[in-house]
GROMACS .gro file of C-alpha atoms in nm:
model
  360
    1UNK     CA    1  -1.979  -3.955  -3.314
    2UNK     CA    2  -2.017  -3.621  -3.140
    3UNK     CA    3  -2.244  -3.774  -2.881
    4UNK     CA    4  -1.996  -4.053  -2.798
    5UNK     CA    5  -1.707  -3.804  -2.770
    6UNK     CA    6  -1.914  -3.590  -2.540
    7UNK     CA    7  -2.000  -3.893  -2.330
    8UNK     CA    8  -1.633  -3.989  -2.295
    9UNK     CA    9  -1.543  -3.634  -2.190
   10UNK     CA   10  -1.813  -3.638  -1.927
   11UNK     CA   11  -1.705  -3.980  -1.804
   12UNK     CA   12  -1.338  -3.889  -1.782
   13UNK     CA   13  -1.378  -3.571  -1.582
   14UNK     CA   14  -1.540  -3.511  -1.247
   15UNK     CA   15  -1.843  -3.281  -1.265
   16UNK     CA   16  -1.819  -2.943  -1.093
   17UNK     CA   17  -2.103  -2.912  -0.846
   18UNK     CA   18  -2.198  -2.618  -0.635
   19UNK     CA   19  -2.331  -2.650  -0.283
   20UNK     CA   20  -2.489  -2.424  -0.025
   21UNK     CA   21  -2.142  -2.347   0.113
   22UNK     CA   22  -2.060  -2.172  -0.218
   23UNK     CA   23  -2.331  -1.911  -0.151
   24UNK     CA   24  -2.271  -1.615   0.078
   25UNK     CA   25  -2.526  -1.340   0.136
   26UNK     CA   26  -2.397  -0.998   0.233
   27UNK     CA   27  -2.581  -0.750   0.460
   28UNK     CA   28  -2.685  -0.562   0.145
   29UNK     CA   29  -2.851  -0.884   0.013
   30UNK     CA   30  -2.600  -0.921  -0.271
   31UNK     CA   31  -2.535  -1.292  -0.335
   32UNK     CA   32  -2.171  -1.402  -0.363
   33UNK     CA   33  -2.134  -1.738  -0.537
   34UNK     CA   34  -1.792  -1.900  -0.573
   35UNK     CA   35  -1.721  -2.146  -0.855
   36UNK     CA   36  -1.431  -2.357  -0.975
   37UNK     CA   37  -1.108  -2.477  -0.814
   38UNK     CA   38  -0.896  -2.210  -0.640
   39UNK     CA   39  -0.675  -2.009  -0.874
   40UNK     CA   40  -0.662  -1.742  -1.141
   41UNK     CA   41  -0.946  -1.889  -1.350
   42UNK     CA   42  -1.177  -1.950  -1.055
   43UNK     CA   43  -1.464  -1.723  -0.955
   44UNK     CA   44  -1.476  -1.618  -0.590
   45UNK     CA   45  -1.804  -1.436  -0.644
   46UNK     CA   46  -1.667  -1.115  -0.497
   47UNK     CA   47  -1.663  -0.791  -0.693
   48UNK     CA   48  -1.411  -0.550  -0.540
   49UNK     CA   49  -1.318  -0.189  -0.613
   50UNK     CA   50  -0.965  -0.079  -0.522
   51UNK     CA   51  -0.926   0.300  -0.512
   52UNK     CA   52  -0.556   0.385  -0.521
   53UNK     CA   53  -0.484   0.069  -0.722
   54UNK     CA   54  -0.201   0.229  -0.921
   55UNK     CA   55   0.002   0.310  -0.610
   56UNK     CA   56   0.277   0.107  -0.444
   57UNK     CA   57   0.049  -0.103  -0.221
   58UNK     CA   58  -0.245  -0.104  -0.463
   59UNK     CA   59  -0.076  -0.298  -0.742
   60UNK     CA   60   0.014  -0.585  -0.509
   61UNK     CA   61  -0.336  -0.595  -0.362
   62UNK     CA   62  -0.492  -0.610  -0.711
   63UNK     CA   63  -0.254  -0.891  -0.804
   64UNK     CA   64  -0.344  -1.102  -0.501
   65UNK     CA   65  -0.718  -1.045  -0.542
   66UNK     CA   66  -0.719  -1.118  -0.916
   67UNK     CA   67  -0.503  -1.430  -0.882
   68UNK     CA   68  -0.767  -1.578  -0.651
   69UNK     CA   69  -1.045  -1.523  -0.907
   70UNK     CA   70  -1.194  -1.202  -0.768
   71UNK     CA   71  -1.334  -0.950  -1.013
   72UNK     CA   72  -1.152  -0.622  -0.948
   73UNK     CA   73  -1.257  -0.272  -1.055
   74UNK     CA   74  -0.945  -0.055  -1.093
   75UNK     CA   75  -1.024   0.320  -1.101
   76UNK     CA   76  -0.747   0.518  -1.270
   77UNK     CA   77  -0.649   0.873  -1.364
   78UNK     CA   78  -0.378   0.795  -1.621
   79UNK     CA   79  -0.399   0.520  -1.886
   80UNK     CA   80  -0.028   0.442  -1.858
   81UNK     CA   81  -0.047   0.384  -1.483
   82UNK     CA   82  -0.311   0.111  -1.500
   83UNK     CA   83  -0.213  -0.092  -1.808
   84UNK     CA   84  -0.001  -0.341  -1.612
   85UNK     CA   85  -0.298  -0.419  -1.386
   86UNK     CA   86  -0.514  -0.569  -1.664
   87UNK     CA   87  -0.295  -0.879  -1.702
   88UNK     CA   88  -0.301  -0.960  -1.331
   89UNK     CA   89  -0.628  -1.152  -1.360
   90UNK     CA   90  -0.812  -1.372  -1.605
   91UNK     CA   91  -0.986  -1.225  -1.910
   92UNK     CA   92  -1.252  -0.976  -1.802
   93UNK     CA   93  -1.169  -0.998  -1.432
   94UNK     CA   94  -0.977  -0.670  -1.405
   95UNK     CA   95  -1.193  -0.381  -1.521
   96UNK     CA   96  -1.048  -0.027  -1.548
   97UNK     CA   97  -1.270   0.278  -1.503
   98UNK     CA   98  -1.161   0.643  -1.518
   99UNK     CA   99  -1.239   0.849  -1.209
  100UNK     CA  100  -1.175   1.169  -1.017
  101UNK     CA  101  -1.183   1.180  -0.639
  102UNK     CA  102  -1.385   1.505  -0.657
  103UNK     CA  103  -1.659   1.353  -0.877
  104UNK     CA  104  -1.919   1.157  -0.680
  105UNK     CA  105  -2.087   1.029  -0.996
  106UNK     CA  106  -1.765   0.868  -1.118
  107UNK     CA  107  -1.702   0.721  -0.772
  108UNK     CA  108  -2.052   0.569  -0.777
  109UNK     CA  109  -1.990   0.417  -1.121
  110UNK     CA  110  -1.673   0.253  -0.989
  111UNK     CA  111  -1.834   0.087  -0.687
  112UNK     CA  112  -2.205   0.038  -0.755
  113UNK     CA  113  -2.160  -0.331  -0.847
  114UNK     CA  114  -1.905  -0.408  -0.573
  115UNK     CA  115  -1.962  -0.581  -0.241
  116UNK     CA  116  -1.625  -0.462  -0.099
  117UNK     CA  117  -1.436  -0.136  -0.147
  118UNK     CA  118  -1.072  -0.069  -0.057
  119UNK     CA  119  -0.955   0.290  -0.023
  120UNK     CA  120  -0.577   0.312  -0.057
  121UNK     CA  121  -0.566   0.669  -0.192
  122UNK     CA  122  -0.294   0.892  -0.046
  123UNK     CA  123  -0.036   1.156  -0.129
  124UNK     CA  124   0.325   1.189  -0.012
  125UNK     CA  125   0.336   1.560  -0.100
  126UNK     CA  126   0.090   1.834  -0.184
  127UNK     CA  127   0.031   1.987  -0.528
  128UNK     CA  128  -0.168   2.284  -0.655
  129UNK     CA  129  -0.459   2.050  -0.736
  130UNK     CA  130  -0.452   1.813  -0.439
  131UNK     CA  131  -0.345   1.894  -0.085
  132UNK     CA  132  -0.340   1.645   0.202
  133UNK     CA  133  -0.688   1.734   0.326
  134UNK     CA  134  -0.858   1.697  -0.014
  135UNK     CA  135  -0.720   1.343  -0.050
  136UNK     CA  136  -0.686   1.201   0.302
  137UNK     CA  137  -0.988   1.370   0.463
  138UNK     CA  138  -1.263   1.499   0.232
  139UNK     CA  139  -1.172   1.254  -0.045
  140UNK     CA  140  -1.191   0.957   0.191
  141UNK     CA  141  -1.521   1.085   0.331
  142UNK     CA  142  -1.662   1.116  -0.021
  143UNK     CA  143  -1.574   0.756  -0.106
  144UNK     CA  144  -1.726   0.632   0.222
  145UNK     CA  145  -2.044   0.837   0.169
  146UNK     CA  146  -2.097   0.711  -0.187
  147UNK     CA  147  -2.022   0.353  -0.079
  148UNK     CA  148  -2.285   0.375   0.195
  149UNK     CA  149  -2.544   0.523  -0.041
  150UNK     CA  150  -2.487   0.246  -0.297
  151UNK     CA  151  -2.527  -0.042  -0.055
  152UNK     CA  152  -2.165  -0.156  -0.042
  153UNK     CA  153  -2.135  -0.427   0.221
  154UNK     CA  154  -1.782  -0.351   0.337
  155UNK     CA  155  -1.536  -0.064   0.326
  156UNK     CA  156  -1.169  -0.116   0.412
  157UNK     CA  157  -0.988   0.215   0.457
  158UNK     CA  158  -0.607   0.223   0.471
  159UNK     CA  159  -0.461   0.495   0.694
  160UNK     CA  160  -0.119   0.511   0.865
  161UNK     CA  161   0.022   0.377   1.189
  162UNK     CA  162   0.113   0.729   1.307
  163UNK     CA  163  -0.223   0.890   1.227
  164UNK     CA  164  -0.303   1.141   1.502
  165UNK     CA  165  -0.521   1.452   1.520
  166UNK     CA  166  -0.256   1.622   1.738
  167UNK     CA  167   0.043   1.543   1.517
  168UNK     CA  168   0.274   1.821   1.398
  169UNK     CA  169   0.276   1.655   1.055
  170UNK     CA  170  -0.010   1.754   0.823
  171UNK     CA  171   0.017   1.412   0.659
  172UNK     CA  172  -0.051   1.224   0.984
  173UNK     CA  173  -0.307   1.480   1.100
  174UNK     CA  174  -0.521   1.456   0.786
  175UNK     CA  175  -0.495   1.076   0.796
  176UNK     CA  176  -0.654   1.085   1.143
  177UNK     CA  177  -0.921   1.331   1.026
  178UNK     CA  178  -0.997   1.101   0.736
  179UNK     CA  179  -1.049   0.807   0.971
  180UNK     CA  180  -1.310   0.999   1.171
  181UNK     CA  181  -1.490   1.121   0.859
  182UNK     CA  182  -1.496   0.772   0.712
  183UNK     CA  183  -1.642   0.624   1.032
  184UNK     CA  184  -1.911   0.894   1.041
  185UNK     CA  185  -2.015   0.818   0.682
  186UNK     CA  186  -1.966   0.439   0.700
  187UNK     CA  187  -1.987   0.330   1.068
  188UNK     CA  188  -1.884  -0.033   1.001
  189UNK     CA  189  -1.572   0.057   0.803
  190UNK     CA  190  -1.251  -0.132   0.881
  191UNK     CA  191  -0.954   0.099   0.940
  192UNK     CA  192  -0.612  -0.050   0.861
  193UNK     CA  193  -0.297   0.129   0.982
  194UNK     CA  194   0.027  -0.002   0.828
  195UNK     CA  195   0.370   0.143   0.906
  196UNK     CA  196   0.625   0.254   0.643
  197UNK     CA  197   0.634   0.002   0.356
  198UNK     CA  198   0.939  -0.149   0.191
  199UNK     CA  199   0.953  -0.345  -0.135
  200UNK     CA  200   1.066  -0.327  -0.498
  201UNK     CA  201   0.947   0.026  -0.580
  202UNK     CA  202   0.946   0.160  -0.225
  203UNK     CA  203   1.040   0.505  -0.106
  204UNK     CA  204   1.237   0.369   0.188
  205UNK     CA  205   1.525   0.139   0.088
  206UNK     CA  206   1.547   0.284  -0.263
  207UNK     CA  207   1.545   0.640  -0.132
  208UNK     CA  208   1.811   0.560   0.129
  209UNK     CA  209   2.032   0.415  -0.146
  210UNK     CA  210   1.984   0.718  -0.373
  211UNK     CA  211   1.946   1.011  -0.129
  212UNK     CA  212   2.110   0.913   0.203
  213UNK     CA  213   2.145   1.277   0.311
  214UNK     CA  214   1.770   1.303   0.381
  215UNK     CA  215   1.782   1.008   0.621
  216UNK     CA  216   2.059   1.162   0.831
  217UNK     CA  217   1.816   1.421   0.966
  218UNK     CA  218   1.789   1.405   1.345
  219UNK     CA  219   2.131   1.232   1.324
  220UNK     CA  220   1.951   0.916   1.210
  221UNK     CA  221   1.808   0.857   1.558
  222UNK     CA  222   1.444   0.845   1.447
  223UNK     CA  223   1.303   0.494   1.491
  224UNK     CA  224   1.049   0.338   1.257
  225UNK     CA  225   0.882  -0.004   1.221
  226UNK     CA  226   0.907  -0.090   0.850
  227UNK     CA  227   0.673  -0.358   0.713
  228UNK     CA  228   0.692  -0.560   0.393
  229UNK     CA  229   0.441  -0.442   0.132
  230UNK     CA  230   0.359  -0.803   0.043
  231UNK     CA  231   0.260  -0.875   0.403
  232UNK     CA  232   0.023  -0.578   0.411
  233UNK     CA  233  -0.124  -0.672   0.071
  234UNK     CA  234  -0.184  -1.027   0.197
  235UNK     CA  235  -0.345  -0.894   0.515
  236UNK     CA  236  -0.584  -0.678   0.311
  237UNK     CA  237  -0.664  -0.975   0.086
  238UNK     CA  238  -0.737  -1.198   0.385
  239UNK     CA  239  -0.982  -0.941   0.521
  240UNK     CA  240  -1.211  -1.027   0.230
  241UNK     CA  241  -1.284  -1.362   0.394
  242UNK     CA  242  -1.281  -1.240   0.758
  243UNK     CA  243  -1.617  -1.067   0.811
  244UNK     CA  244  -1.573  -1.035   1.189
  245UNK     CA  245  -1.228  -0.870   1.182
  246UNK     CA  246  -1.160  -0.581   1.424
  247UNK     CA  247  -1.263  -0.237   1.303
  248UNK     CA  248  -0.917  -0.098   1.379
  249UNK     CA  249  -0.616  -0.302   1.265
  250UNK     CA  250  -0.257  -0.187   1.328
  251UNK     CA  251   0.009  -0.343   1.105
  252UNK     CA  252   0.356  -0.235   1.225
  253UNK     CA  253   0.674  -0.415   1.126
  254UNK     CA  254   0.809  -0.684   1.362
  255UNK     CA  255   1.108  -0.472   1.474
  256UNK     CA  256   1.189  -0.111   1.551
  257UNK     CA  257   1.495   0.022   1.365
  258UNK     CA  258   1.659   0.363   1.333
  259UNK     CA  259   1.740   0.542   1.009
  260UNK     CA  260   2.107   0.518   1.109
  261UNK     CA  261   2.075   0.140   1.116
  262UNK     CA  262   1.900   0.138   0.776
  263UNK     CA  263   2.178   0.351   0.628
  264UNK     CA  264   2.429   0.097   0.756
  265UNK     CA  265   2.216  -0.191   0.625
  266UNK     CA  266   2.199  -0.040   0.277
  267UNK     CA  267   2.575   0.023   0.274
  268UNK     CA  268   2.657  -0.331   0.389
  269UNK     CA  269   2.424  -0.499   0.138
  270UNK     CA  270   2.508  -0.282  -0.163
  271UNK     CA  271   2.884  -0.272  -0.082
  272UNK     CA  272   2.879   0.102  -0.139
  273UNK     CA  273   3.069   0.304   0.123
  274UNK     CA  274   2.853   0.487   0.377
  275UNK     CA  275   2.753   0.837   0.275
  276UNK     CA  276   2.980   1.117   0.399
  277UNK     CA  277   2.712   1.381   0.344
  278UNK     CA  278   2.670   1.616   0.640
  279UNK     CA  279   2.371   1.610   0.873
  280UNK     CA  280   2.155   1.907   0.779
  281UNK     CA  281   1.986   2.120   1.046
  282UNK     CA  282   1.608   2.096   1.035
  283UNK     CA  283   1.564   2.460   0.929
  284UNK     CA  284   1.806   2.423   0.638
  285UNK     CA  285   1.646   2.096   0.522
  286UNK     CA  286   1.299   2.253   0.533
  287UNK     CA  287   1.413   2.556   0.332
  288UNK     CA  288   1.578   2.337   0.067
  289UNK     CA  289   1.268   2.121   0.028
  290UNK     CA  290   1.046   2.428  -0.009
  291UNK     CA  291   1.266   2.547  -0.295
  292UNK     CA  292   1.263   2.207  -0.467
  293UNK     CA  293   0.886   2.183  -0.427
  294UNK     CA  294   0.833   2.518  -0.598
  295UNK     CA  295   1.058   2.429  -0.892
  296UNK     CA  296   0.972   2.065  -0.967
  297UNK     CA  297   0.829   1.751  -0.809
  298UNK     CA  298   1.014   1.725  -0.480
  299UNK     CA  299   1.258   1.455  -0.382
  300UNK     CA  300   1.129   1.519  -0.032
  301UNK     CA  301   0.870   1.772   0.084
  302UNK     CA  302   0.875   1.996   0.396
  303UNK     CA  303   0.619   1.780   0.575
  304UNK     CA  304   0.837   1.475   0.521
  305UNK     CA  305   1.125   1.658   0.689
  306UNK     CA  306   0.895   1.695   0.988
  307UNK     CA  307   0.818   1.321   0.977
  308UNK     CA  308   1.191   1.238   0.976
  309UNK     CA  309   1.199   1.363   1.337
  310UNK     CA  310   0.899   1.154   1.453
  311UNK     CA  311   0.929   0.798   1.588
  312UNK     CA  312   0.667   0.541   1.495
  313UNK     CA  313   0.412   0.486   1.770
  314UNK     CA  314   0.479   0.190   1.996
  315UNK     CA  315   0.155  -0.004   1.957
  316UNK     CA  316   0.101  -0.381   1.923
  317UNK     CA  317   0.000  -0.516   1.585
  318UNK     CA  318  -0.310  -0.713   1.490
  319UNK     CA  319  -0.133  -0.957   1.258
  320UNK     CA  320  -0.301  -1.260   1.416
  321UNK     CA  321  -0.641  -1.116   1.326
  322UNK     CA  322  -0.549  -1.115   0.955
  323UNK     CA  323  -0.357  -1.443   0.952
  324UNK     CA  324  -0.017  -1.305   0.849
  325UNK     CA  325   0.327  -1.324   1.011
  326UNK     CA  326   0.531  -1.016   0.910
  327UNK     CA  327   0.887  -1.050   0.778
  328UNK     CA  328   1.199  -0.868   0.896
  329UNK     CA  329   1.347  -0.609   0.663
  330UNK     CA  330   1.688  -0.784   0.661
  331UNK     CA  331   1.531  -1.091   0.498
  332UNK     CA  332   1.457  -0.900   0.177
  333UNK     CA  333   1.727  -0.632   0.182
  334UNK     CA  334   1.949  -0.808  -0.074
  335UNK     CA  335   1.650  -0.872  -0.303
  336UNK     CA  336   1.566  -0.503  -0.331
  337UNK     CA  337   1.915  -0.353  -0.301
  338UNK     CA  338   2.122  -0.579  -0.527
  339UNK     CA  339   2.056  -0.338  -0.815
  340UNK     CA  340   2.277  -0.080  -0.643
  341UNK     CA  341   2.582  -0.309  -0.640
  342UNK     CA  342   2.859  -0.264  -0.892
  343UNK     CA  343   2.937  -0.546  -1.137
  344UNK     CA  344   3.249  -0.625  -0.935
  345UNK     CA  345   3.050  -0.684  -0.615
  346UNK     CA  346   2.728  -0.822  -0.764
  347UNK     CA  347   2.775  -1.183  -0.648
  348UNK     CA  348   2.955  -1.117  -0.319
  349UNK     CA  349   2.786  -1.269  -0.013
  350UNK     CA  350   2.575  -1.054   0.215
  351UNK     CA  351   2.734  -0.926   0.535
  352UNK     CA  352   2.468  -0.772   0.759
  353UNK     CA  353   2.539  -0.537   1.051
  354UNK     CA  354   2.593  -0.723   1.378
  355UNK     CA  355   2.390  -0.477   1.583
  356UNK     CA  356   2.081  -0.266   1.533
  357UNK     CA  357   2.235   0.013   1.741
  358UNK     CA  358   2.413   0.244   1.500
  359UNK     CA  359   2.528   0.596   1.581
  360UNK     CA  360   2.684   0.865   1.364
   0.00000   0.00000   0.00000
């Protein structure tokens, strides 16, 4: 009886066979064997570590990797920050490990079984335990060094579009220093430079809706190139299957917009009247942010005030190299800003600004 049932099951379903095309050998001689139809329960054969997985970009990258059947190591510092990541993949495919960026042994434990490592670690503001240099520069170098020593085949390091060693912003300056240190420790590392990200939990559209006064600095004339977080996450995911990608990849948004335009966009989509808050002088804004930083976690830090006066660099993107076409910010504005509408205006149609030139 059991034998006949087994025979019918075998006859009614096509056998899963593996061929030579399912086997990939990495430079470190680690075999990568894919198995099963594409999807959550498949096995791509890749084992990936995502440092910075609990951040804004990291959670979307983990989701895309795990949904394709990749085994993902998610290093964390706080249990509560990583719990939502475990359900993004099939059982046993998302593996959390505790780590500290200053502990090389813990870093090695997180990546010793991985063929690819993503470094998304970054800080928007400095604290008494972690300044920009310890995270963006020496921390990135430490991850690259340990990855090289443990035979990791590929390191993908996420920096910023405006990274520059001569920048007046410590954030951008340490990002550039980190790139050089990473390349010295891991010469074949891929450097990815996205612009400012927007999405559900972003610090762009949400911050403009909540704290418009901080985006009126420089009279809103500063121009940026915002990019959708899902596009960047997809680009990083695609790099897993593009071994010959460029070593430097710039990912700016498709359009250049000013903060004044974004303030108008938020007001028009949320149906809240434009903010009448005054434009603060740079010296006053810096002093206020220093006070807030010394009392509690800052809404905005002094270095971010400096960045509010800096335009995004005008450099072409490498979207074709990663197989992604970036979306305009207006396409998703209503999706992320509807929560700021009142009940009276919740279902009103969207009326976008007619021009991207907005002046105070």
